[in-house]
mmCIF file of C-alpha atoms in Angstrom:
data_model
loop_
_atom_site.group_PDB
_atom_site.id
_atom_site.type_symbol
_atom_site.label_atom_id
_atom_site.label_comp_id
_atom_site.label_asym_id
_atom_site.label_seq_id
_atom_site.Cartn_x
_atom_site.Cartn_y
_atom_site.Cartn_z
ATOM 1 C CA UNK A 418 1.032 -12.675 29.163
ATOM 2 C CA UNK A 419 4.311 -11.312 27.851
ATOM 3 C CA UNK A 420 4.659 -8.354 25.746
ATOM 4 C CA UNK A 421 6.002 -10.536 22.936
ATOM 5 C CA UNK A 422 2.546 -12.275 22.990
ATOM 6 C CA UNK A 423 0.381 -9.400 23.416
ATOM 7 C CA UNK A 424 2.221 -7.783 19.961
ATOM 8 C CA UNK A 425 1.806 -11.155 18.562
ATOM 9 C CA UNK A 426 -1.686 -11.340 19.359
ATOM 10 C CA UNK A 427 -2.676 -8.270 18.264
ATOM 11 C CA UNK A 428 -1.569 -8.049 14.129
ATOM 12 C CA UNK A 429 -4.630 -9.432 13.258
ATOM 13 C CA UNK A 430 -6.592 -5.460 14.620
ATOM 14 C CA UNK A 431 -4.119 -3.479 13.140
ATOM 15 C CA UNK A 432 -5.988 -1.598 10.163
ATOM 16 C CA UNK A 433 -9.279 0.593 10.635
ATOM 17 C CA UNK A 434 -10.369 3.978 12.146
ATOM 18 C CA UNK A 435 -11.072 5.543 15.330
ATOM 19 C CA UNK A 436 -13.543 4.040 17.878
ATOM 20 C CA UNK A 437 -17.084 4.117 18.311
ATOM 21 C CA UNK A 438 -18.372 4.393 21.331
ATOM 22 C CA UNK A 439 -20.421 0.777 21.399
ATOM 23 C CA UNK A 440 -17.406 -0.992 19.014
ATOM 24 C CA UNK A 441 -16.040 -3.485 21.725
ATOM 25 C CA UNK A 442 -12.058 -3.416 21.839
ATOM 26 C CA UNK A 443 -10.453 -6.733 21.850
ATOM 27 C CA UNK A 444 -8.133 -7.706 24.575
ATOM 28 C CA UNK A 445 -4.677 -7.577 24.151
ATOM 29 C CA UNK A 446 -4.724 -5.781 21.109
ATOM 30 C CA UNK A 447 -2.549 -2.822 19.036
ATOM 31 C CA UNK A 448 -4.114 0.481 18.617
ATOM 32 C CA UNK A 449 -2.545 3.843 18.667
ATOM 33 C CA UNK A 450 -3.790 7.692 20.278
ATOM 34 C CA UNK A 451 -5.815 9.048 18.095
ATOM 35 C CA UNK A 452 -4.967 12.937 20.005
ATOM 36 C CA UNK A 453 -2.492 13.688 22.846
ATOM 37 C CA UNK A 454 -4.050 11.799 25.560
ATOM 38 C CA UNK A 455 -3.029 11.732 29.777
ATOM 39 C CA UNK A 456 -2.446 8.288 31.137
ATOM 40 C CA UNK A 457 -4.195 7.682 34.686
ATOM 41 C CA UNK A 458 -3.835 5.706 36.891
ATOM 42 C CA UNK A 459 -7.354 3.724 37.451
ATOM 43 C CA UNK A 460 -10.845 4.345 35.178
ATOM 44 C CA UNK A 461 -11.564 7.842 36.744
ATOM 45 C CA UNK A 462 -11.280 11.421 35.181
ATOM 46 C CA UNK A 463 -10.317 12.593 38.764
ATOM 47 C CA UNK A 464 -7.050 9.985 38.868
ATOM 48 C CA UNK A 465 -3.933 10.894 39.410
ATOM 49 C CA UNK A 466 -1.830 10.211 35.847
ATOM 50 C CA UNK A 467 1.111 7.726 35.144
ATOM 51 C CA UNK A 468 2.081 9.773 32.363
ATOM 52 C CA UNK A 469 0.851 11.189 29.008
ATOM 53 C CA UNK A 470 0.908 9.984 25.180
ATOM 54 C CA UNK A 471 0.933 11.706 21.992
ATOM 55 C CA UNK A 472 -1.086 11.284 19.482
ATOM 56 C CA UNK A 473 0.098 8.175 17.025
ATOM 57 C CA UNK A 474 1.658 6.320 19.936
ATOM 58 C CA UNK A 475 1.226 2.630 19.513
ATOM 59 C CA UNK A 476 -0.456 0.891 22.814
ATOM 60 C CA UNK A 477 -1.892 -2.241 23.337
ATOM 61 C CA UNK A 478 -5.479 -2.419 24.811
ATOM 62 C CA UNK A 479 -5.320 -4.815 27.893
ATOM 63 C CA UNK A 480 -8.886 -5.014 28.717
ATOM 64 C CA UNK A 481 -12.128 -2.717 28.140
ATOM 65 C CA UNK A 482 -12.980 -1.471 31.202
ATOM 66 C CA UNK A 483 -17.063 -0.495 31.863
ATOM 67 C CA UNK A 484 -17.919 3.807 31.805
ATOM 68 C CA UNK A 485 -15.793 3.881 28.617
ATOM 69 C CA UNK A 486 -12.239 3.393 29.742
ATOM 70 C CA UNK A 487 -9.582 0.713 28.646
ATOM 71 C CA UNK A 488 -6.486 -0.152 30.114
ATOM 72 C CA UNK A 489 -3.418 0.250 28.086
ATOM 73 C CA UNK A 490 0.363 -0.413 28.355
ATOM 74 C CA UNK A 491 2.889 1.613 26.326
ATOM 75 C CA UNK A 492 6.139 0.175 27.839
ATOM 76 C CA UNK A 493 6.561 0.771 31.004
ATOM 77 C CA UNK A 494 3.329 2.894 31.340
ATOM 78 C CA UNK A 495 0.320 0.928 32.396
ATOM 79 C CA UNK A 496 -2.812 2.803 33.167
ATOM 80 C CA UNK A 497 -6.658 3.985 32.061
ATOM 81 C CA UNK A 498 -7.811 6.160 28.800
ATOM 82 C CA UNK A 499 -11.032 6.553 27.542
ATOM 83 C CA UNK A 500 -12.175 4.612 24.778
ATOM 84 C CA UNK A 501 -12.226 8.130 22.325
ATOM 85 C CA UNK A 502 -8.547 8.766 22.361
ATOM 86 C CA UNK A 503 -7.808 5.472 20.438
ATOM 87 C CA UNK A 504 -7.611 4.633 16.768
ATOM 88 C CA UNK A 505 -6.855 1.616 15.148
ATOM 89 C CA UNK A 506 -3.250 1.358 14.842
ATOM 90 C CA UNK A 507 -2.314 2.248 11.549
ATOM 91 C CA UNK A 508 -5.387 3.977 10.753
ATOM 92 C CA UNK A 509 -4.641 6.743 7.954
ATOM 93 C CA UNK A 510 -7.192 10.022 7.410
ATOM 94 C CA UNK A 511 -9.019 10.019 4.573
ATOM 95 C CA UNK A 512 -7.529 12.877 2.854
ATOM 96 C CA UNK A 513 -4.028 11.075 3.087
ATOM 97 C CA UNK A 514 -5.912 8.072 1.149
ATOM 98 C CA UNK A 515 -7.799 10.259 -1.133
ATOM 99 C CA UNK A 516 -4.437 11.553 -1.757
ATOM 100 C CA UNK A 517 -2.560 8.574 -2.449
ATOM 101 C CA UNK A 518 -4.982 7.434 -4.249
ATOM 102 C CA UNK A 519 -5.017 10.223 -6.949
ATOM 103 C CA UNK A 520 -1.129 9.929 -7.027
ATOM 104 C CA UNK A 521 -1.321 5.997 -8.155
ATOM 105 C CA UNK A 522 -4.029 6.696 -9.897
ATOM 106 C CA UNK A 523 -1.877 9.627 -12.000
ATOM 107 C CA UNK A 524 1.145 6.964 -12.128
ATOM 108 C CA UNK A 525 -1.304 4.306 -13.324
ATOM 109 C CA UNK A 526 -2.600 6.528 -16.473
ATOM 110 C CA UNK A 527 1.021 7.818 -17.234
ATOM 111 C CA UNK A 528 2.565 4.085 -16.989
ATOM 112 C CA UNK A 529 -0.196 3.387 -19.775
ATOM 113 C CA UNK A 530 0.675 6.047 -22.022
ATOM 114 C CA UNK A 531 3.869 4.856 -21.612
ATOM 115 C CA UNK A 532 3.394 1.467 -22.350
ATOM 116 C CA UNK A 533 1.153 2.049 -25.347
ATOM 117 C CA UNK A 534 3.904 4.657 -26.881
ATOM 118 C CA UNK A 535 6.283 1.797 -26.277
ATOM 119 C CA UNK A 536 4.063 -1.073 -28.175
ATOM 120 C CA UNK A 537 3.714 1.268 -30.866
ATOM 121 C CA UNK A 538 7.975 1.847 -31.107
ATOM 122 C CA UNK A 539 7.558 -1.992 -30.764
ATOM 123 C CA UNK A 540 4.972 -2.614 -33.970
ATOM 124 C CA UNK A 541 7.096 0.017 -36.022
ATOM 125 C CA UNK A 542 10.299 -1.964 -35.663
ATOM 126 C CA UNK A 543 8.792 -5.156 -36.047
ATOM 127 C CA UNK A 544 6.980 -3.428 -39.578
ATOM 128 C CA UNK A 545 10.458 -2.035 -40.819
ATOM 129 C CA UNK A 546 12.093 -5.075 -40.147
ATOM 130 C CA UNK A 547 9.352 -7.004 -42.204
ATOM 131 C CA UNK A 548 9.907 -4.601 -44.985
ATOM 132 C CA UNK A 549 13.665 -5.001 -44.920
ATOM 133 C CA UNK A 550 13.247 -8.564 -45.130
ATOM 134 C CA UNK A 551 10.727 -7.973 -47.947
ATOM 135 C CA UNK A 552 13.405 -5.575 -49.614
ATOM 136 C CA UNK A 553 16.442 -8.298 -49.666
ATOM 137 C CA UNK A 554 14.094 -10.940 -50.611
ATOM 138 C CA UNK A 555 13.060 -9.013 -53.378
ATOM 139 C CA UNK A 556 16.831 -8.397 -54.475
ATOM 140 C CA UNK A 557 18.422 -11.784 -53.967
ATOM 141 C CA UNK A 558 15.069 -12.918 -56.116
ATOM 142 C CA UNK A 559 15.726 -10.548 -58.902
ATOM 143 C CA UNK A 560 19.916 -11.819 -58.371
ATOM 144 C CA UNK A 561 18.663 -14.853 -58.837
ATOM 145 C CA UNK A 562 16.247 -14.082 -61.578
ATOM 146 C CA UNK A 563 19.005 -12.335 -63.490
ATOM 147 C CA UNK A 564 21.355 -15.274 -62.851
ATOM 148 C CA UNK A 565 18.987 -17.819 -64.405
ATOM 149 C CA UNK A 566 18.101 -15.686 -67.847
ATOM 150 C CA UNK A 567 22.059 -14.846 -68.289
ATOM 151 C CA UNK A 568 22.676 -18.347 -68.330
ATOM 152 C CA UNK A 569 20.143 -18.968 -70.978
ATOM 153 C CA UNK A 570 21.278 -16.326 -72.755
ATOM 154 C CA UNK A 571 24.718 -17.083 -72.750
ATOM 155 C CA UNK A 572 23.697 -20.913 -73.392
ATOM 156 C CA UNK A 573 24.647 -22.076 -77.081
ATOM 157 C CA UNK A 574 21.801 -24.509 -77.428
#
């Protein structure tokens, strides 16, 4: 299978935490190193390593091999880590959410006091408008008022 497929395959595991020991890893699927981690070269603490990753390096999971070991691929390194030095890919600590989480909750409450101090501008204007409305009706009434009783006054009948 091509790398193209493998990355294809693999969106649909790319949000969650670190692995448990008995969680079974899909094949062909994204995760990242969960702590700086050495690559070897089969399922054996005494192999001889293909290289080493640091911790947040994307890999995909090839196949989960038995004593706790999977075989990854990180471009051109292909090899064996245990099953503890992976994380879901993407997977964020929970202080980071916590975090986050407080700052949109902050933005939330301030976009509502801003929004209700901005209805409230709105309902003033709309009242002084009504009263200005109010106010010139009240004058071109009276104009016309005035108009009317001058012409009866002035009326020789």
């Amino acid at each position: 299978m091509t790398m193209v497929c493998r990355l294809f395959l693999v969106l649909f595991f790319a949000m969650g935490t670190e692995v448990r020991a008995a969680e079974k890893i899909p094949e062909n699927s994204l995760w990242q190193i969960s702590q700086d981690v050495e690559v070897k070269e089969q399922a054996a603490e005494s192999a001889g390593a293909v290289g080493n990753l640091k911790k947040g390096t994307p890999v995909i999971v090839i196949e989960e091999e038995e004593g706790n070991w999977c075989k990854i691929q990180y471009q051109e390194i292909l090899g064996y880590i245990q099953k503890e030095y992976l994380e879901r890919y993407g997977a964020v600590p929970n202080e980071e959410l916590e975090q986050e989480f407080m700052k949109i909750q902050e933005e939330s409450i301030w976009f509502e006091d801003e929004y209700e101090l901005v209805e409230g501008q709105e309902k003033s204007v709309d009242l002084w408008k009504a009263m200005i409305v109010v106010f010139i009706a009240g004058i071109f009434g009276i104009g016309i008022f005035s108009a009317v009783k001058g012409n009866r006054d002035n009326d020789p009948g």
